[in-house]
Amino acid sequence: MRGGAIPCIKSFSIKNTVRTLEVFGNWLEVQSFASTAIHHFILDSSKVVGMNGKLIVPKRSCLVMAILASGSLSANLQADTITGPGVVSTVESGDAVESWVVSDGATLNVASGAATEQIVASGGAQINLTGATVTGAPSSSREINGLDLQNASATISDSTVTSSNSFALVLANVSTASVSGSEISGVGRGVSVAAGSDIVLSNSNVYGSDAGGTGFLDGGHGVALFGGRATIENGSVVTGDKTGLLLSADSGSTPEAFTPSAIVDGSTIIGNTGSAILVGSYNDARPSEAVVTIQNGSTLVGGNGIILEVANNSSATFNIINNALDGDVLVADGAAATVFLDS
């Protein structure tokens, strides 16, 4: 390495316009127009990724930076970033509470007692939360989800995932999540699952608070499935200020985009002011075809007295297995419902 030993640093700032910026192995070379000096900065990761117009060196690395529109170089300490197959990072109790971007097959572990801000995972990334806390938008005016999975997977146990102004847990672009013994709470939706994605909720509590508005998609929904699939089991409780469980078509054009499904097994679904379960669509021209199975002593509670509702030209098949239910079933004009009872 040129220049001998170079100390590892967290950040730096060069006020002058940057002439060259190059990464060589595990160190960075920067030269500005205002000086002939060449500055070297050692990195503990040689992979550099572009994101939102910024150049980010993955953390936990020594350096996280951005090239601003002016061409000057300055620190960007907003998110830790890890990327690449086999790359693993662990957040331990007592570590700094920061947001994370995890991509391209990397793995982020958040250990017992540890906490983070928002986590965004994509490209086959794996997120493991064990006794951890994830909080989206702790002090932001922007809507920030808690844990955002885009073609990624998560295993969440004995943990808390929240957002103070947006959804707590989002699954999209063929993502999966296994949640056990955990608390999930968001604004508008506790959990949102798009077509091709699957979630299992076991012995967990999910809550979606009312985000205002009167439209079909306006919160709060405990769990919202837009072509997605959910298994809610083992004493889980899903509560929405409006609807406990919403099933709707996705905006995609594949058959699965129109066929959300849910299994409620020995668990409770509560709509505080609306129906316990609502099947419908944001667009009458894109009706849903949902399948819902209620089994093994599950409980449905609708604040409006309705436990199963079908609207917006949609159709639903309800399988009731070894389960007694108390409440009304409402099927709107143009919609359809088939109920199978098996005691």
Short mmCIF file of C-alpha atoms in Angstrom, two decimals:
data_model
loop_
_atom_site.label_atom_id
_atom_site.label_comp_id
_atom_site.label_asym_id
_atom_site.label_seq_id
_atom_site.Cartn_x
_atom_site.Cartn_y
_atom_site.Cartn_z
CA MET A 1 0.00 0.00 0.00
CA ARG A 2 1.34 3.43 -0.89
CA GLY A 3 2.06 5.84 1.95
CA GLY A 4 2.54 3.19 4.61
CA ALA A 5 0.00 2.51 7.36
CA ILE A 6 -3.12 4.66 7.06
CA PRO A 7 -5.42 5.02 10.09
CA CYS A 8 -8.98 3.78 9.81
CA ILE A 9 -11.42 6.69 10.05
CA LYS A 10 -15.18 6.99 10.22
CA SER A 11 -15.62 9.97 7.92
CA PHE A 12 -13.91 12.89 6.27
CA SER A 13 -14.72 16.04 4.35
CA ILE A 14 -12.90 17.80 1.53
CA LYS A 15 -14.33 21.24 0.84
CA ASN A 16 -12.72 21.66 -2.57
CA THR A 17 -13.99 20.17 -5.80
CA VAL A 18 -12.86 16.58 -6.30
CA ARG A 19 -10.67 15.83 -9.33
CA THR A 20 -10.28 12.08 -8.93
CA LEU A 21 -11.83 9.46 -6.72
CA GLU A 22 -10.62 5.89 -6.97
CA VAL A 23 -10.83 2.75 -4.87
CA PHE A 24 -7.82 0.45 -4.78
CA GLY A 25 -8.43 -2.73 -2.83
CA ASN A 26 -9.12 -1.60 0.71
CA TRP A 27 -8.11 2.02 0.40
CA LEU A 28 -9.45 5.13 -1.26
CA GLU A 29 -7.53 7.78 -3.18
CA VAL A 30 -8.93 11.31 -3.46
CA GLN A 31 -7.36 14.32 -5.18
CA SER A 32 -8.90 17.80 -5.37
CA PHE A 33 -8.35 20.52 -7.99
CA ALA A 34 -7.25 22.95 -5.30
CA SER A 35 -4.30 20.87 -4.18
CA THR A 36 -1.71 18.57 -5.67
CA ALA A 37 -1.86 16.47 -2.53
CA ILE A 38 -3.30 12.97 -2.82
CA HIS A 39 -5.32 11.86 0.19
CA HIS A 40 -5.48 8.17 1.09
CA PHE A 41 -8.17 6.67 3.29
CA ILE A 42 -8.22 3.00 4.25
CA LEU A 43 -11.47 1.04 3.98
CA ASP A 44 -12.44 -2.26 5.51
CA SER A 45 -14.61 -3.15 2.51
CA SER A 46 -13.50 -2.79 -1.10
CA LYS A 47 -16.97 -2.88 -2.61
CA VAL A 48 -18.56 0.47 -3.38
CA VAL A 49 -22.19 0.76 -4.37
CA GLY A 50 -24.17 3.61 -5.87
CA MET A 51 -27.46 4.46 -4.22
CA ASN A 52 -29.84 7.37 -4.80
CA GLY A 53 -27.10 9.29 -6.56
CA LYS A 54 -24.66 8.81 -3.69
CA LEU A 55 -21.52 6.75 -3.48
CA ILE A 56 -21.66 4.61 -0.37
CA VAL A 57 -18.95 2.37 1.03
CA PRO A 58 -20.63 -0.48 2.91
CA LYS A 59 -20.51 -0.45 6.70
CA ARG A 60 -19.62 -1.58 9.14
CA SER A 61 -16.80 -0.02 7.19
CA CYS A 62 -14.54 2.79 8.25
CA LEU A 63 -15.94 5.17 5.67
CA VAL A 64 -19.44 6.14 4.58
CA MET A 65 -19.58 9.04 2.19
CA ALA A 66 -21.53 10.83 -0.53
CA ILE A 67 -20.58 12.84 -3.57
CA LEU A 68 -22.83 15.84 -3.60
CA ALA A 69 -24.10 17.61 -6.70
CA SER A 70 -21.52 20.32 -6.21
CA GLY A 71 -18.75 17.78 -6.64
CA SER A 72 -17.43 18.24 -3.15
CA LEU A 73 -16.94 15.23 -0.95
CA SER A 74 -18.48 14.99 2.49
CA ALA A 75 -19.62 12.51 5.07
CA ASN A 76 -22.93 10.66 4.82
CA LEU A 77 -23.65 8.90 8.07
CA GLN A 78 -27.33 8.21 7.49
CA ALA A 79 -27.23 4.46 6.84
CA ASP A 80 -24.97 1.51 7.36
CA THR A 81 -24.74 -0.50 4.16
CA ILE A 82 -23.66 -4.08 3.56
CA THR A 83 -23.81 -5.87 0.25
CA GLY A 84 -22.59 -9.05 -1.41
CA PRO A 85 -23.07 -12.82 -0.96
CA GLY A 86 -21.48 -14.09 2.23
CA VAL A 87 -21.13 -10.63 3.77
CA VAL A 88 -22.47 -10.77 7.35
CA SER A 89 -22.81 -7.98 9.89
CA THR A 90 -24.15 -8.18 13.45
CA VAL A 91 -25.59 -5.37 15.54
CA GLU A 92 -24.97 -6.05 19.22
CA SER A 93 -26.57 -4.57 22.32
CA GLY A 94 -25.00 -1.18 22.98
CA ASP A 95 -24.07 -0.50 19.36
CA ALA A 96 -25.14 2.79 17.80
CA VAL A 97 -28.77 2.90 16.70
CA GLU A 98 -28.61 3.43 12.92
CA SER A 99 -30.55 2.60 9.78
CA TRP A 100 -29.30 -0.18 7.50
CA VAL A 101 -29.34 -1.00 3.79
CA VAL A 102 -28.69 -4.70 3.09
CA SER A 103 -28.47 -6.08 -0.44
CA ASP A 104 -27.14 -8.67 -2.90
CA GLY A 105 -27.24 -11.72 -0.64
CA ALA A 106 -25.76 -10.09 2.47
CA THR A 107 -26.99 -10.98 5.98
CA LEU A 108 -27.74 -8.63 8.87
CA ASN A 109 -28.15 -10.05 12.37
CA VAL A 110 -29.62 -7.85 15.10
CA ALA A 111 -28.90 -9.53 18.41
CA SER A 112 -30.81 -9.56 21.68
CA GLY A 113 -31.03 -6.11 23.25
CA ALA A 114 -29.81 -4.38 20.10
CA ALA A 115 -31.76 -1.70 18.25
CA THR A 116 -31.79 -0.14 14.78
CA GLU A 117 -33.70 2.43 12.84
CA GLN A 118 -35.20 1.44 9.46
CA ILE A 119 -33.83 -1.63 7.69
CA VAL A 120 -34.18 -1.91 3.90
CA ALA A 121 -33.27 -5.32 2.45
CA SER A 122 -33.18 -6.37 -1.20
CA GLY A 123 -31.60 -8.71 -3.73
CA GLY A 124 -31.78 -11.93 -1.72
CA ALA A 125 -30.63 -10.36 1.55
CA GLN A 126 -31.40 -12.05 4.87
CA ILE A 127 -32.43 -10.21 8.05
CA ASN A 128 -32.37 -11.99 11.42
CA LEU A 129 -33.88 -10.24 14.44
CA THR A 130 -33.59 -11.97 17.82
CA GLY A 131 -34.84 -10.04 20.84
CA ALA A 132 -34.21 -6.87 18.86
CA THR A 133 -35.97 -3.55 18.25
CA VAL A 134 -36.42 -1.90 14.83
CA THR A 135 -37.97 1.56 14.71
CA GLY A 136 -38.76 3.35 11.47
CA ALA A 137 -39.04 7.15 11.40
CA PRO A 138 -38.15 7.86 15.03
CA SER A 139 -37.89 11.59 14.30
CA SER A 140 -38.61 12.02 10.59
CA SER A 141 -41.26 13.97 8.72
CA ARG A 142 -40.97 11.49 5.83
CA GLU A 143 -42.94 8.24 5.84
CA ILE A 144 -40.43 5.54 6.73
CA ASN A 145 -41.29 1.86 7.15
CA GLY A 146 -39.75 -0.15 9.94
CA LEU A 147 -38.50 -3.24 8.05
CA ASP A 148 -38.75 -3.11 4.25
CA LEU A 149 -38.17 -6.40 2.39
CA GLN A 150 -37.81 -6.23 -1.40
CA ASN A 151 -36.91 -9.70 -2.72
CA ALA A 152 -35.48 -10.50 0.69
CA SER A 153 -36.19 -12.70 3.72
CA ALA A 154 -36.49 -12.13 7.44
CA THR A 155 -36.61 -14.29 10.54
CA ILE A 156 -38.01 -12.30 13.45
CA SER A 157 -38.25 -13.76 16.96
CA ASP A 158 -39.07 -12.11 20.28
CA SER A 159 -38.59 -8.70 18.66
CA THR A 160 -40.39 -5.41 18.13
CA VAL A 161 -40.79 -3.74 14.72
CA THR A 162 -42.53 -0.37 14.58
CA SER A 163 -42.93 2.80 12.57
CA SER A 164 -44.30 6.04 13.94
CA ASN A 165 -45.57 7.34 10.58
CA SER A 166 -45.74 4.43 8.11
CA PHE A 167 -46.04 0.65 7.82
CA ALA A 168 -44.07 -1.47 10.27
CA LEU A 169 -43.25 -4.49 8.08
CA VAL A 170 -43.42 -4.56 4.26
CA LEU A 171 -42.90 -7.58 1.98
CA ALA A 172 -42.70 -7.08 -1.80
CA ASN A 173 -41.05 -8.52 -4.91
CA VAL A 174 -41.17 -12.14 -3.70
CA SER A 175 -40.11 -11.79 -0.07
CA THR A 176 -40.69 -14.03 2.94
CA ALA A 177 -40.89 -13.43 6.68
CA SER A 178 -41.23 -15.75 9.65
CA VAL A 179 -42.33 -13.91 12.78
CA SER A 180 -42.66 -15.49 16.22
CA GLY A 181 -43.24 -14.05 19.68
CA SER A 182 -43.00 -10.52 18.36
CA GLU A 183 -44.78 -7.15 18.35
CA ILE A 184 -45.43 -5.41 15.01
CA SER A 185 -47.03 -1.96 15.00
CA GLY A 186 -47.38 0.59 12.20
CA VAL A 187 -49.40 3.53 10.99
CA GLY A 188 -51.87 2.67 8.22
CA ARG A 189 -50.80 -0.98 8.14
CA GLY A 190 -49.01 -3.15 10.62
CA VAL A 191 -47.94 -5.61 7.93
CA SER A 192 -48.23 -5.13 4.15
CA VAL A 193 -47.65 -8.10 1.80
CA ALA A 194 -47.54 -7.81 -2.00
CA ALA A 195 -48.11 -10.50 -4.63
CA GLY A 196 -45.62 -13.35 -4.56
CA SER A 197 -44.64 -12.73 -0.93
CA ASP A 198 -45.44 -14.83 2.14
CA ILE A 199 -45.52 -14.22 5.88
CA VAL A 200 -46.02 -16.52 8.86
CA LEU A 201 -47.09 -14.89 12.13
CA SER A 202 -46.85 -17.16 15.17
CA ASN A 203 -47.70 -16.11 18.73
CA SER A 204 -47.31 -12.48 17.68
CA ASN A 205 -49.28 -9.25 17.96
CA VAL A 206 -49.81 -6.98 14.96
CA TYR A 207 -51.45 -3.56 15.03
CA GLY A 208 -52.25 -1.04 12.29
CA SER A 209 -53.37 2.37 13.55
CA ASP A 210 -55.76 4.67 11.73
CA ALA A 211 -53.86 6.91 9.30
CA GLY A 212 -56.92 9.01 8.47
CA GLY A 213 -58.93 9.13 5.26
CA THR A 214 -61.96 7.14 4.17
CA GLY A 215 -60.71 5.29 1.09
CA PHE A 216 -60.45 1.53 0.73
CA LEU A 217 -56.68 1.56 1.23
CA ASP A 218 -56.64 4.12 4.02
CA GLY A 219 -55.47 2.65 7.32
CA GLY A 220 -55.55 1.19 9.68
CA HIS A 221 -55.34 -2.41 8.70
CA GLY A 222 -53.60 -4.93 10.90
CA VAL A 223 -52.42 -7.13 8.01
CA ALA A 224 -52.99 -6.12 4.37
CA LEU A 225 -52.47 -8.73 1.63
CA PHE A 226 -52.23 -7.40 -1.92
CA GLY A 227 -51.98 -10.70 -3.73
CA GLY A 228 -49.78 -11.90 -0.87
CA ARG A 229 -50.22 -14.86 1.47
CA ALA A 230 -50.31 -15.04 5.25
CA THR A 231 -50.50 -17.74 7.89
CA ILE A 232 -51.60 -16.35 11.26
CA GLU A 233 -51.24 -19.00 13.93
CA ASN A 234 -50.48 -20.08 17.48
CA GLY A 235 -52.42 -17.45 19.39
CA SER A 236 -51.49 -14.45 17.28
CA VAL A 237 -53.64 -11.32 17.55
CA VAL A 238 -54.04 -9.03 14.52
CA THR A 239 -55.79 -5.71 15.13
CA GLY A 240 -56.57 -2.78 12.87
CA ASP A 241 -58.25 0.44 13.88
CA LYS A 242 -60.49 -0.14 10.84
CA THR A 243 -59.97 -3.68 9.49
CA GLY A 244 -58.11 -6.54 11.08
CA LEU A 245 -57.25 -8.42 7.87
CA LEU A 246 -57.54 -6.91 4.38
CA LEU A 247 -57.24 -9.02 1.21
CA SER A 248 -57.04 -7.24 -2.14
CA ALA A 249 -55.63 -7.45 -5.64
CA ASP A 250 -52.14 -6.15 -6.36
CA SER A 251 -51.37 -3.74 -9.18
CA GLY A 252 -49.55 -6.49 -11.11
CA SER A 253 -51.01 -8.46 -14.00
CA THR A 254 -50.07 -12.04 -13.06
CA PRO A 255 -52.82 -14.39 -11.77
CA GLU A 256 -51.36 -14.37 -8.25
CA ALA A 257 -51.73 -10.61 -8.13
CA PHE A 258 -55.49 -11.14 -7.88
CA THR A 259 -55.51 -14.08 -5.46
CA PRO A 260 -54.49 -13.19 -1.92
CA SER A 261 -54.93 -15.92 0.67
CA ALA A 262 -54.84 -16.28 4.43
CA ILE A 263 -54.98 -19.03 7.02
CA VAL A 264 -56.09 -18.01 10.51
CA ASP A 265 -55.30 -20.90 12.86
CA GLY A 266 -56.09 -20.61 16.56
CA SER A 267 -55.71 -16.84 16.44
CA THR A 268 -57.71 -13.62 16.70
CA ILE A 269 -58.55 -10.97 14.07
CA ILE A 270 -60.02 -7.66 15.24
CA GLY A 271 -61.32 -4.68 13.31
CA ASN A 272 -61.84 -1.99 15.91
CA THR A 273 -64.37 0.05 13.92
CA GLY A 274 -64.76 -1.97 10.71
CA SER A 275 -64.98 -5.61 9.68
CA ALA A 276 -62.70 -8.27 11.07
CA ILE A 277 -61.87 -9.51 7.54
CA LEU A 278 -62.45 -7.49 4.37
CA VAL A 279 -62.02 -8.79 0.82
CA GLY A 280 -62.16 -6.12 -1.84
CA SER A 281 -60.22 -4.00 -4.28
CA TYR A 282 -59.02 -0.45 -4.70
CA ASN A 283 -60.49 -0.60 -8.23
CA ASP A 284 -63.80 -2.25 -9.16
CA ALA A 285 -62.26 -3.22 -12.50
CA ARG A 286 -59.58 -5.26 -10.70
CA PRO A 287 -61.59 -7.49 -8.35
CA SER A 288 -59.90 -9.87 -5.96
CA GLU A 289 -60.40 -13.63 -5.74
CA ALA A 290 -59.41 -14.41 -2.18
CA VAL A 291 -59.32 -17.63 -0.19
CA VAL A 292 -59.53 -17.43 3.60
CA THR A 293 -59.38 -20.38 6.00
CA ILE A 294 -60.52 -19.93 9.60
CA GLN A 295 -59.77 -22.90 11.82
CA ASN A 296 -59.12 -24.42 15.24
CA GLY A 297 -60.88 -22.03 17.56
CA SER A 298 -59.99 -18.73 15.94
CA THR A 299 -61.91 -15.58 16.89
CA LEU A 300 -63.13 -12.83 14.56
CA VAL A 301 -64.33 -9.50 15.96
CA GLY A 302 -65.74 -6.66 13.87
CA GLY A 303 -66.45 -3.33 15.51
CA ASN A 304 -69.33 -2.93 13.05
CA GLY A 305 -70.64 -6.42 13.85
CA ILE A 306 -69.32 -7.85 10.56
CA ILE A 307 -66.75 -10.64 10.72
CA LEU A 308 -66.50 -11.38 6.98
CA GLU A 309 -67.09 -8.76 4.27
CA VAL A 310 -66.73 -8.93 0.47
CA ALA A 311 -66.86 -5.73 -1.63
CA ASN A 312 -65.85 -4.11 -4.94
CA ASN A 313 -66.99 -6.90 -7.30
CA SER A 314 -64.62 -9.28 -5.58
CA SER A 315 -65.19 -12.92 -4.69
CA ALA A 316 -64.10 -14.92 -1.69
CA THR A 317 -64.04 -18.49 -0.51
CA PHE A 318 -64.22 -18.90 3.25
CA ASN A 319 -63.31 -22.28 4.71
CA ILE A 320 -64.47 -22.60 8.32
CA ILE A 321 -62.87 -25.67 9.92
CA ASN A 322 -63.44 -26.78 13.50
CA ASN A 323 -64.43 -23.26 14.39
CA ALA A 324 -67.50 -21.44 15.72
CA LEU A 325 -67.98 -17.82 14.72
CA ASP A 326 -70.30 -15.09 15.98
CA GLY A 327 -71.07 -12.16 13.70
CA ASP A 328 -72.47 -11.12 10.34
CA VAL A 329 -71.30 -11.84 6.80
CA LEU A 330 -71.79 -8.96 4.35
CA VAL A 331 -71.57 -9.41 0.58
CA ALA A 332 -71.98 -6.26 -1.50
CA ASP A 333 -73.88 -6.08 -4.80
CA GLY A 334 -71.69 -7.46 -7.56
CA ALA A 335 -69.51 -9.39 -5.11
CA ALA A 336 -69.72 -13.09 -4.23
CA ALA A 337 -68.89 -15.33 -1.28
CA THR A 338 -68.81 -19.07 -0.79
CA VAL A 339 -68.67 -20.44 2.74
CA PHE A 340 -67.69 -24.03 3.51
CA LEU A 341 -68.35 -25.33 7.03
CA ASP A 342 -66.46 -28.31 8.37
CA SER A 343 -66.87 -29.12 12.03
#
